[in-house]
mmCIF file of N, CA and C in Angstrom:
data_model
loop_
_atom_site.group_PDB
_atom_site.id
_atom_site.type_symbol
_atom_site.label_atom_id
_atom_site.label_comp_id
_atom_site.label_asym_id
_atom_site.label_seq_id
_atom_site.Cartn_x
_atom_site.Cartn_y
_atom_site.Cartn_z
ATOM 1 N N MET A 146 151.629 18.930 -18.483
ATOM 2 C CA MET A 146 151.872 17.805 -17.585
ATOM 3 C C MET A 146 150.539 17.314 -17.013
ATOM 4 N N THR A 147 150.349 15.999 -16.986
ATOM 5 C CA THR A 147 149.127 15.391 -16.489
ATOM 6 C C THR A 147 149.115 15.414 -14.962
ATOM 7 N N GLU A 148 147.945 15.732 -14.415
ATOM 8 C CA GLU A 148 147.812 15.792 -12.955
ATOM 9 C C GLU A 148 147.850 14.388 -12.354
ATOM 10 N N GLN A 149 148.639 14.248 -11.305
ATOM 11 C CA GLN A 149 148.718 12.995 -10.565
ATOM 12 C C GLN A 149 147.668 13.012 -9.452
ATOM 13 N N LYS A 150 146.831 12.007 -9.408
ATOM 14 C CA LYS A 150 145.862 11.872 -8.326
ATOM 15 C C LYS A 150 146.425 10.889 -7.311
ATOM 16 N N ASN A 151 146.210 11.188 -6.046
ATOM 17 C CA ASN A 151 146.701 10.355 -4.959
ATOM 18 C C ASN A 151 145.550 9.487 -4.449
ATOM 19 N N TYR A 152 145.768 8.177 -4.351
ATOM 20 C CA TYR A 152 144.731 7.245 -3.921
ATOM 21 C C TYR A 152 145.199 6.451 -2.703
ATOM 22 N N TYR A 153 144.228 6.118 -1.849
ATOM 23 C CA TYR A 153 144.496 5.318 -0.650
ATOM 24 C C TYR A 153 143.459 4.220 -0.530
ATOM 25 N N PHE A 154 143.913 3.030 -0.175
ATOM 26 C CA PHE A 154 143.009 2.047 0.406
ATOM 27 C C PHE A 154 143.785 1.287 1.470
ATOM 28 N N TRP A 155 143.058 0.710 2.409
ATOM 29 C CA TRP A 155 143.721 0.058 3.542
ATOM 30 C C TRP A 155 142.913 -1.135 3.999
ATOM 31 N N LEU A 156 143.604 -1.987 4.754
ATOM 32 C CA LEU A 156 143.002 -3.221 5.239
ATOM 33 C C LEU A 156 143.685 -3.615 6.535
ATOM 34 N N PHE A 157 143.064 -4.533 7.232
ATOM 35 C CA PHE A 157 143.626 -5.100 8.457
ATOM 36 C C PHE A 157 143.831 -6.588 8.195
ATOM 37 N N ILE A 158 145.053 -7.057 8.405
ATOM 38 C CA ILE A 158 145.356 -8.448 8.132
ATOM 39 C C ILE A 158 146.458 -8.916 9.082
ATOM 40 N N GLU A 159 146.295 -10.111 9.605
ATOM 41 C CA GLU A 159 147.253 -10.651 10.570
ATOM 42 C C GLU A 159 148.337 -11.449 9.857
ATOM 43 N N GLN A 160 149.086 -10.749 9.014
ATOM 44 C CA GLN A 160 150.224 -11.330 8.316
ATOM 45 C C GLN A 160 151.323 -10.277 8.255
ATOM 46 N N GLU A 161 152.543 -10.756 8.261
ATOM 47 C CA GLU A 161 153.686 -9.859 8.134
ATOM 48 C C GLU A 161 153.706 -9.264 6.727
ATOM 49 N N LEU A 162 154.085 -8.010 6.613
ATOM 50 C CA LEU A 162 154.132 -7.345 5.320
ATOM 51 C C LEU A 162 155.070 -8.077 4.362
ATOM 52 N N ARG A 163 156.209 -8.520 4.854
ATOM 53 C CA ARG A 163 157.144 -9.274 3.991
ATOM 54 C C ARG A 163 156.485 -10.514 3.415
ATOM 55 N N ASP A 164 155.641 -11.175 4.201
ATOM 56 C CA ASP A 164 154.960 -12.375 3.730
ATOM 57 C C ASP A 164 153.890 -12.050 2.689
ATOM 58 N N LEU A 165 153.414 -10.820 2.686
ATOM 59 C CA LEU A 165 152.389 -10.393 1.728
ATOM 60 C C LEU A 165 152.980 -9.891 0.411
ATOM 61 N N GLN A 166 154.290 -9.753 0.352
ATOM 62 C CA GLN A 166 154.938 -9.219 -0.850
ATOM 63 C C GLN A 166 154.556 -9.997 -2.120
ATOM 64 N N PRO A 167 154.558 -11.348 -2.119
ATOM 65 C CA PRO A 167 154.162 -12.067 -3.343
ATOM 66 C C PRO A 167 152.711 -11.780 -3.754
ATOM 67 N N ALA A 168 151.818 -11.642 -2.783
ATOM 68 C CA ALA A 168 150.424 -11.338 -3.110
ATOM 69 C C ALA A 168 150.307 -9.965 -3.761
ATOM 70 N N PHE A 169 150.958 -8.960 -3.173
ATOM 71 C CA PHE A 169 150.887 -7.619 -3.762
ATOM 72 C C PHE A 169 151.574 -7.558 -5.120
ATOM 73 N N ALA A 170 152.556 -8.416 -5.345
ATOM 74 C CA ALA A 170 153.194 -8.480 -6.667
ATOM 75 C C ALA A 170 152.181 -8.936 -7.728
ATOM 76 N N LYS A 171 151.191 -9.734 -7.345
ATOM 77 C CA LYS A 171 150.140 -10.153 -8.279
ATOM 78 C C LYS A 171 149.190 -8.998 -8.602
ATOM 79 N N TYR A 172 148.913 -8.143 -7.617
ATOM 80 C CA TYR A 172 147.986 -7.034 -7.833
ATOM 81 C C TYR A 172 148.644 -5.874 -8.571
ATOM 82 N N PHE A 173 149.949 -5.790 -8.481
ATOM 83 C CA PHE A 173 150.727 -4.747 -9.158
ATOM 84 C C PHE A 173 151.827 -5.435 -9.978
ATOM 85 N N PRO A 174 151.452 -6.214 -11.021
ATOM 86 C CA PRO A 174 152.418 -7.071 -11.710
ATOM 87 C C PRO A 174 153.514 -6.329 -12.472
ATOM 88 N N GLU A 175 153.289 -5.103 -12.854
ATOM 89 C CA GLU A 175 154.308 -4.354 -13.589
ATOM 90 C C GLU A 175 155.297 -3.652 -12.661
ATOM 91 N N HIS A 176 155.105 -3.791 -11.366
ATOM 92 C CA HIS A 176 155.951 -3.115 -10.386
ATOM 93 C C HIS A 176 156.937 -4.092 -9.760
ATOM 94 N N HIS A 177 158.112 -3.607 -9.486
ATOM 95 C CA HIS A 177 159.130 -4.388 -8.780
ATOM 96 C C HIS A 177 159.117 -3.910 -7.328
ATOM 97 N N LEU A 178 158.344 -4.603 -6.478
ATOM 98 C CA LEU A 178 158.182 -4.188 -5.086
ATOM 99 C C LEU A 178 159.356 -4.648 -4.241
ATOM 100 N N GLU A 179 159.903 -3.727 -3.486
ATOM 101 C CA GLU A 179 160.990 -4.044 -2.569
ATOM 102 C C GLU A 179 160.584 -3.666 -1.155
ATOM 103 N N TRP A 180 160.943 -4.521 -0.201
ATOM 104 C CA TRP A 180 160.631 -4.292 1.204
ATOM 105 C C TRP A 180 161.769 -3.513 1.850
ATOM 106 N N ASP A 181 161.401 -2.599 2.754
ATOM 107 C CA ASP A 181 162.387 -1.864 3.547
ATOM 108 C C ASP A 181 161.703 -1.418 4.830
ATOM 109 N N CYS A 182 162.497 -0.920 5.786
ATOM 110 C CA CYS A 182 161.924 -0.456 7.044
ATOM 111 C C CYS A 182 162.834 0.576 7.692
ATOM 112 N N GLU A 183 162.283 1.241 8.684
ATOM 113 C CA GLU A 183 163.042 2.135 9.560
ATOM 114 C C GLU A 183 162.587 1.828 10.974
ATOM 115 N N ASN A 184 162.820 2.715 11.905
ATOM 116 C CA ASN A 184 162.495 2.445 13.308
ATOM 117 C C ASN A 184 161.028 2.103 13.543
ATOM 118 N N TYR A 185 160.109 2.789 12.868
ATOM 119 C CA TYR A 185 158.683 2.624 13.150
ATOM 120 C C TYR A 185 157.911 1.986 11.996
ATOM 121 N N TRP A 186 158.241 2.337 10.754
ATOM 122 C CA TRP A 186 157.487 1.914 9.582
ATOM 123 C C TRP A 186 158.207 0.824 8.808
ATOM 124 N N GLU A 187 157.407 0.001 8.130
ATOM 125 C CA GLU A 187 157.923 -0.898 7.107
ATOM 126 C C GLU A 187 157.078 -0.669 5.861
ATOM 127 N N TRP A 188 157.630 -0.976 4.697
ATOM 128 C CA TRP A 188 156.907 -0.702 3.470
ATOM 129 C C TRP A 188 157.408 -1.566 2.330
ATOM 130 N N LEU A 189 156.535 -1.686 1.337
ATOM 131 C CA LEU A 189 156.878 -2.217 0.022
ATOM 132 C C LEU A 189 156.746 -1.035 -0.920
ATOM 133 N N THR A 190 157.722 -0.827 -1.767
ATOM 134 C CA THR A 190 157.647 0.302 -2.684
ATOM 135 C C THR A 190 158.306 -0.041 -4.002
ATOM 136 N N ASP A 191 157.929 0.718 -5.013
ATOM 137 C CA ASP A 191 158.532 0.615 -6.335
ATOM 138 C C ASP A 191 158.952 2.019 -6.740
ATOM 139 N N ASP A 192 160.245 2.257 -6.745
ATOM 140 C CA ASP A 192 160.747 3.584 -7.071
ATOM 141 C C ASP A 192 160.742 3.868 -8.569
ATOM 142 N N GLN A 193 160.613 2.829 -9.393
ATOM 143 C CA GLN A 193 160.626 3.025 -10.846
ATOM 144 C C GLN A 193 159.248 3.411 -11.372
ATOM 145 N N GLY A 194 158.222 2.750 -10.878
ATOM 146 C CA GLY A 194 156.863 3.061 -11.288
ATOM 147 C C GLY A 194 156.535 2.642 -12.706
ATOM 148 N N THR A 195 155.299 2.920 -13.097
ATOM 149 C CA THR A 195 154.804 2.664 -14.443
ATOM 150 C C THR A 195 154.052 3.912 -14.890
ATOM 151 N N PRO A 196 153.741 4.033 -16.175
ATOM 152 C CA PRO A 196 152.959 5.212 -16.605
ATOM 153 C C PRO A 196 151.607 5.318 -15.902
ATOM 154 N N GLU A 197 150.955 4.163 -15.660
ATOM 155 C CA GLU A 197 149.644 4.205 -15.004
ATOM 156 C C GLU A 197 149.752 4.500 -13.506
ATOM 157 N N ILE A 198 150.756 3.903 -12.846
ATOM 158 C CA ILE A 198 150.973 4.117 -11.408
ATOM 159 C C ILE A 198 152.450 4.458 -11.216
ATOM 160 N N PRO A 199 152.802 5.758 -11.318
ATOM 161 C CA PRO A 199 154.216 6.126 -11.214
ATOM 162 C C PRO A 199 154.804 6.034 -9.807
ATOM 163 N N TRP A 200 153.962 6.041 -8.778
ATOM 164 C CA TRP A 200 154.470 5.968 -7.403
ATOM 165 C C TRP A 200 153.551 5.055 -6.609
ATOM 166 N N LEU A 201 154.147 4.090 -5.865
ATOM 167 C CA LEU A 201 153.399 3.100 -5.104
ATOM 168 C C LEU A 201 154.106 2.846 -3.790
ATOM 169 N N ASN A 202 153.343 2.875 -2.683
ATOM 170 C CA ASN A 202 153.895 2.594 -1.367
ATOM 171 C C ASN A 202 152.845 1.841 -0.563
ATOM 172 N N ILE A 203 153.221 0.689 -0.004
ATOM 173 C CA ILE A 203 152.355 -0.130 0.843
ATOM 174 C C ILE A 203 153.033 -0.169 2.198
ATOM 175 N N ASN A 204 152.372 0.316 3.248
ATOM 176 C CA ASN A 204 153.079 0.499 4.518
ATOM 177 C C ASN A 204 152.206 0.260 5.736
ATOM 178 N N ARG A 205 152.873 0.072 6.870
ATOM 179 C CA ARG A 205 152.258 0.065 8.200
ATOM 180 C C ARG A 205 153.378 0.031 9.222
ATOM 181 N N PRO A 206 153.054 0.337 10.480
ATOM 182 C CA PRO A 206 154.064 0.160 11.527
ATOM 183 C C PRO A 206 154.491 -1.307 11.548
ATOM 184 N N HIS A 207 155.760 -1.550 11.851
ATOM 185 C CA HIS A 207 156.243 -2.923 11.758
ATOM 186 C C HIS A 207 156.435 -3.566 13.119
ATOM 187 N N GLN A 208 156.682 -4.869 13.041
ATOM 188 C CA GLN A 208 156.943 -5.683 14.213
ATOM 189 C C GLN A 208 158.376 -5.457 14.681
ATOM 190 N N PHE A 209 158.551 -5.237 15.932
ATOM 191 C CA PHE A 209 159.909 -5.187 16.462
ATOM 192 C C PHE A 209 160.391 -6.602 16.750
ATOM 193 N N VAL A 210 159.448 -7.507 17.047
ATOM 194 C CA VAL A 210 159.741 -8.922 17.197
ATOM 195 C C VAL A 210 158.840 -9.628 16.190
ATOM 196 N N GLU A 211 159.430 -10.246 15.189
ATOM 197 C CA GLU A 211 158.634 -10.874 14.137
ATOM 198 C C GLU A 211 157.667 -11.877 14.733
ATOM 199 N N GLY A 212 156.411 -11.812 14.265
ATOM 200 C CA GLY A 212 155.377 -12.714 14.741
ATOM 201 C C GLY A 212 154.691 -12.252 16.013
ATOM 202 N N ASP A 213 155.094 -11.108 16.550
ATOM 203 C CA ASP A 213 154.533 -10.583 17.799
ATOM 204 C C ASP A 213 153.065 -10.194 17.635
ATOM 205 N N GLY A 214 152.673 -9.723 16.438
ATOM 206 C CA GLY A 214 151.277 -9.364 16.189
ATOM 207 C C GLY A 214 150.895 -7.984 16.648
ATOM 208 N N GLY A 215 151.792 -7.229 17.242
ATOM 209 C CA GLY A 215 151.457 -5.910 17.772
ATOM 210 C C GLY A 215 151.021 -4.900 16.738
ATOM 211 N N CYS A 216 151.452 -5.056 15.498
ATOM 212 C CA CYS A 216 151.081 -4.073 14.476
ATOM 213 C C CYS A 216 149.795 -4.450 13.766
ATOM 214 N N TYR A 217 149.240 -5.622 14.025
ATOM 215 C CA TYR A 217 148.092 -6.073 13.261
ATOM 216 C C TYR A 217 146.842 -5.242 13.517
ATOM 217 N N GLU A 218 146.810 -4.485 14.606
ATOM 218 C CA GLU A 218 145.655 -3.613 14.822
ATOM 219 C C GLU A 218 145.787 -2.314 14.029
ATOM 220 N N GLU A 219 146.934 -2.102 13.412
ATOM 221 C CA GLU A 219 147.161 -0.926 12.555
ATOM 222 C C GLU A 219 146.804 -1.272 11.112
ATOM 223 N N PRO A 220 146.258 -0.297 10.370
ATOM 224 C CA PRO A 220 145.935 -0.600 8.972
ATOM 225 C C PRO A 220 147.185 -0.739 8.115
ATOM 226 N N LEU A 221 147.110 -1.649 7.166
ATOM 227 C CA LEU A 221 148.122 -1.763 6.128
ATOM 228 C C LEU A 221 147.615 -0.866 4.991
ATOM 229 N N VAL A 222 148.356 0.173 4.663
ATOM 230 C CA VAL A 222 147.893 1.216 3.743
ATOM 231 C C VAL A 222 148.563 1.066 2.383
ATOM 232 N N VAL A 223 147.739 1.054 1.349
ATOM 233 C CA VAL A 223 148.218 1.069 -0.033
ATOM 234 C C VAL A 223 147.984 2.486 -0.544
ATOM 235 N N ASN A 224 149.055 3.167 -0.873
ATOM 236 C CA ASN A 224 149.002 4.557 -1.336
ATOM 237 C C ASN A 224 149.709 4.624 -2.684
ATOM 238 N N PHE A 225 149.058 5.234 -3.675
ATOM 239 C CA PHE A 225 149.680 5.354 -4.988
ATOM 240 C C PHE A 225 149.162 6.587 -5.715
ATOM 241 N N THR A 226 149.919 6.994 -6.711
ATOM 242 C CA THR A 226 149.493 8.088 -7.576
ATOM 243 C C THR A 226 149.207 7.531 -8.957
ATOM 244 N N SER A 227 148.298 8.212 -9.663
ATOM 245 C CA SER A 227 147.998 7.823 -11.031
ATOM 246 C C SER A 227 147.425 9.010 -11.789
ATOM 247 N N PRO A 228 147.909 9.237 -13.012
ATOM 248 C CA PRO A 228 147.315 10.269 -13.848
ATOM 249 C C PRO A 228 146.136 9.744 -14.667
ATOM 250 N N THR A 229 145.949 8.410 -14.706
ATOM 251 C CA THR A 229 144.959 7.833 -15.612
ATOM 252 C C THR A 229 143.812 7.102 -14.925
ATOM 253 N N MET A 230 144.010 6.612 -13.710
ATOM 254 C CA MET A 230 142.969 5.814 -13.058
ATOM 255 C C MET A 230 141.850 6.707 -12.543
ATOM 256 N N ASP A 231 140.630 6.175 -12.604
ATOM 257 C CA ASP A 231 139.490 6.864 -12.023
ATOM 258 C C ASP A 231 138.983 6.046 -10.838
ATOM 259 N N THR A 232 137.927 6.516 -10.195
ATOM 260 C CA THR A 232 137.409 5.836 -9.005
ATOM 261 C C THR A 232 137.031 4.393 -9.308
ATOM 262 N N ALA A 233 136.406 4.139 -10.452
ATOM 263 C CA ALA A 233 135.997 2.772 -10.799
ATOM 264 C C ALA A 233 137.207 1.842 -10.905
ATOM 265 N N ALA A 234 138.299 2.311 -11.496
ATOM 266 C CA ALA A 234 139.507 1.491 -11.620
ATOM 267 C C ALA A 234 140.139 1.232 -10.258
ATOM 268 N N VAL A 235 140.144 2.233 -9.391
ATOM 269 C CA VAL A 235 140.695 2.068 -8.043
ATOM 270 C C VAL A 235 139.843 1.074 -7.258
ATOM 271 N N LEU A 236 138.525 1.188 -7.368
ATOM 272 C CA LEU A 236 137.640 0.252 -6.669
ATOM 273 C C LEU A 236 137.816 -1.177 -7.197
ATOM 274 N N ALA A 237 138.022 -1.326 -8.496
ATOM 275 C CA ALA A 237 138.252 -2.657 -9.058
ATOM 276 C C ALA A 237 139.555 -3.261 -8.522
ATOM 277 N N LEU A 238 140.596 -2.457 -8.435
ATOM 278 C CA LEU A 238 141.867 -2.916 -7.880
ATOM 279 C C LEU A 238 141.709 -3.286 -6.407
ATOM 280 N N ALA A 239 141.048 -2.429 -5.640
ATOM 281 C CA ALA A 239 140.823 -2.702 -4.214
ATOM 282 C C ALA A 239 139.985 -3.960 -4.028
ATOM 283 N N GLN A 240 139.009 -4.191 -4.915
ATOM 284 C CA GLN A 240 138.189 -5.406 -4.819
ATOM 285 C C GLN A 240 139.014 -6.653 -5.094
ATOM 286 N N ARG A 241 139.945 -6.586 -6.056
ATOM 287 C CA ARG A 241 140.833 -7.724 -6.317
ATOM 288 C C ARG A 241 141.671 -8.042 -5.077
ATOM 289 N N VAL A 242 142.169 -6.993 -4.408
ATOM 290 C CA VAL A 242 142.948 -7.197 -3.184
ATOM 291 C C VAL A 242 142.067 -7.808 -2.101
ATOM 292 N N SER A 243 140.853 -7.292 -1.940
ATOM 293 C CA SER A 243 139.917 -7.830 -0.952
ATOM 294 C C SER A 243 139.644 -9.306 -1.210
ATOM 295 N N ASN A 244 139.372 -9.647 -2.462
ATOM 296 C CA ASN A 244 139.089 -11.045 -2.810
ATOM 297 C C ASN A 244 140.311 -11.935 -2.584
ATOM 298 N N GLY A 245 141.476 -11.467 -3.021
ATOM 299 C CA GLY A 245 142.687 -12.274 -2.943
ATOM 300 C C GLY A 245 143.176 -12.511 -1.533
ATOM 301 N N LEU A 246 143.027 -11.498 -0.680
ATOM 302 C CA LEU A 246 143.483 -11.624 0.702
ATOM 303 C C LEU A 246 142.352 -12.007 1.654
ATOM 304 N N ASN A 247 141.135 -12.108 1.110
ATOM 305 C CA ASN A 247 139.953 -12.497 1.874
ATOM 306 C C ASN A 247 139.762 -11.616 3.107
ATOM 307 N N THR A 248 139.777 -10.307 2.869
ATOM 308 C CA THR A 248 139.590 -9.361 3.962
ATOM 309 C C THR A 248 138.894 -8.103 3.442
ATOM 310 N N THR A 249 138.284 -7.363 4.336
ATOM 311 C CA THR A 249 137.642 -6.096 3.985
ATOM 312 C C THR A 249 138.706 -5.077 3.602
ATOM 313 N N VAL A 250 138.438 -4.329 2.542
ATOM 314 C CA VAL A 250 139.323 -3.247 2.114
ATOM 315 C C VAL A 250 138.522 -1.955 2.155
ATOM 316 N N PHE A 251 139.115 -0.926 2.738
ATOM 317 C CA PHE A 251 138.502 0.390 2.846
ATOM 318 C C PHE A 251 139.181 1.326 1.857
ATOM 319 N N VAL A 252 138.388 2.085 1.115
ATOM 320 C CA VAL A 252 138.915 3.049 0.152
ATOM 321 C C VAL A 252 138.486 4.434 0.621
ATOM 322 N N GLY A 253 139.428 5.375 0.630
ATOM 323 C CA GLY A 253 139.088 6.719 1.078
ATOM 324 C C GLY A 253 140.298 7.614 1.109
ATOM 325 N N THR A 254 140.358 8.450 2.134
ATOM 326 C CA THR A 254 141.467 9.393 2.253
ATOM 327 C C THR A 254 142.170 9.203 3.589
ATOM 328 N N GLN A 255 143.420 9.581 3.588
ATOM 329 C CA GLN A 255 144.254 9.533 4.789
ATOM 330 C C GLN A 255 144.738 10.944 5.065
ATOM 331 N N THR A 256 144.721 11.327 6.332
ATOM 332 C CA THR A 256 145.220 12.638 6.735
ATOM 333 C C THR A 256 146.332 12.441 7.752
ATOM 334 N N TYR A 257 147.462 13.072 7.507
ATOM 335 C CA TYR A 257 148.545 13.046 8.494
ATOM 336 C C TYR A 257 148.214 14.045 9.591
ATOM 337 N N LEU A 258 148.268 13.602 10.845
ATOM 338 C CA LEU A 258 147.962 14.465 11.969
ATOM 339 C C LEU A 258 149.250 15.074 12.516
ATOM 340 N N GLN A 259 150.062 14.266 13.157
ATOM 341 C CA GLN A 259 151.373 14.700 13.643
ATOM 342 C C GLN A 259 152.211 13.462 13.940
ATOM 343 N N GLY A 260 153.498 13.597 13.827
ATOM 344 C CA GLY A 260 154.378 12.459 14.082
ATOM 345 C C GLY A 260 153.999 11.272 13.217
ATOM 346 N N ASP A 261 153.714 10.148 13.857
ATOM 347 C CA ASP A 261 153.307 8.948 13.136
ATOM 348 C C ASP A 261 151.796 8.726 13.150
ATOM 349 N N GLU A 262 151.034 9.737 13.592
ATOM 350 C CA GLU A 262 149.581 9.604 13.687
ATOM 351 C C GLU A 262 148.910 9.974 12.372
ATOM 352 N N ARG A 263 147.907 9.158 12.005
ATOM 353 C CA ARG A 263 147.128 9.401 10.805
ATOM 354 C C ARG A 263 145.662 9.161 11.119
ATOM 355 N N SER A 264 144.791 9.797 10.361
ATOM 356 C CA SER A 264 143.356 9.518 10.461
ATOM 357 C C SER A 264 142.868 9.119 9.073
ATOM 358 N N TYR A 265 141.743 8.409 9.047
ATOM 359 C CA TYR A 265 141.222 7.860 7.804
ATOM 360 C C TYR A 265 139.759 8.230 7.645
ATOM 361 N N HIS A 266 139.375 8.536 6.425
ATOM 362 C CA HIS A 266 137.971 8.770 6.087
ATOM 363 C C HIS A 266 137.576 7.707 5.068
ATOM 364 N N ILE A 267 136.588 6.904 5.405
ATOM 365 C CA ILE A 267 136.160 5.797 4.540
ATOM 366 C C ILE A 267 135.098 6.295 3.565
ATOM 367 N N ASP A 268 135.376 6.129 2.265
ATOM 368 C CA ASP A 268 134.388 6.416 1.223
ATOM 369 C C ASP A 268 133.696 5.140 0.757
ATOM 370 N N TYR A 269 134.430 4.028 0.740
ATOM 371 C CA TYR A 269 133.910 2.740 0.286
ATOM 372 C C TYR A 269 134.449 1.638 1.179
ATOM 373 N N GLU A 270 133.601 0.653 1.458
ATOM 374 C CA GLU A 270 134.008 -0.532 2.225
ATOM 375 C C GLU A 270 133.714 -1.755 1.369
ATOM 376 N N LEU A 271 134.748 -2.473 0.980
ATOM 377 C CA LEU A 271 134.619 -3.586 0.051
ATOM 378 C C LEU A 271 134.837 -4.912 0.769
ATOM 379 N N GLU A 272 133.840 -5.774 0.718
ATOM 380 C CA GLU A 272 133.935 -7.101 1.307
ATOM 381 C C GLU A 272 134.409 -8.094 0.245
ATOM 382 N N PRO A 273 135.076 -9.174 0.649
ATOM 383 C CA PRO A 273 135.457 -10.196 -0.334
ATOM 384 C C PRO A 273 134.203 -10.771 -1.001
ATOM 385 N N GLU A 274 134.289 -10.933 -2.313
ATOM 386 C CA GLU A 274 133.165 -11.533 -3.050
ATOM 387 C C GLU A 274 133.270 -13.047 -2.935
ATOM 388 N N LYS A 275 132.164 -13.692 -2.826
ATOM 389 C CA LYS A 275 132.129 -15.156 -2.686
ATOM 390 C C LYS A 275 132.233 -15.819 -4.033
#
């Protein structure tokens, strides 16, 4: 069995996750992204996956009142597994997202602390290319 590597990148953007669904569908064209939420989190996910990216989850704390903006200070996290992608491929994907959404994208690791708290370690910071 091929080892699955877990990858993270994140960004800060003042848009509702539901409104970003069409954009993320362009970056992950083989995935059927569906939006869902619970009390604290909202996410786009594809439970079917592909051979290259078998598991994909895009998430952040959600708005309790749509348009309130309270979650925009929280990172929108793209988390996925892949048995085939390497760092260069992940950076290329993150750069496409940075360019398309015109925002800085951070690539690195995420650590769960407790409850809904997470910490991030930045390995790469990608600015939109002109």
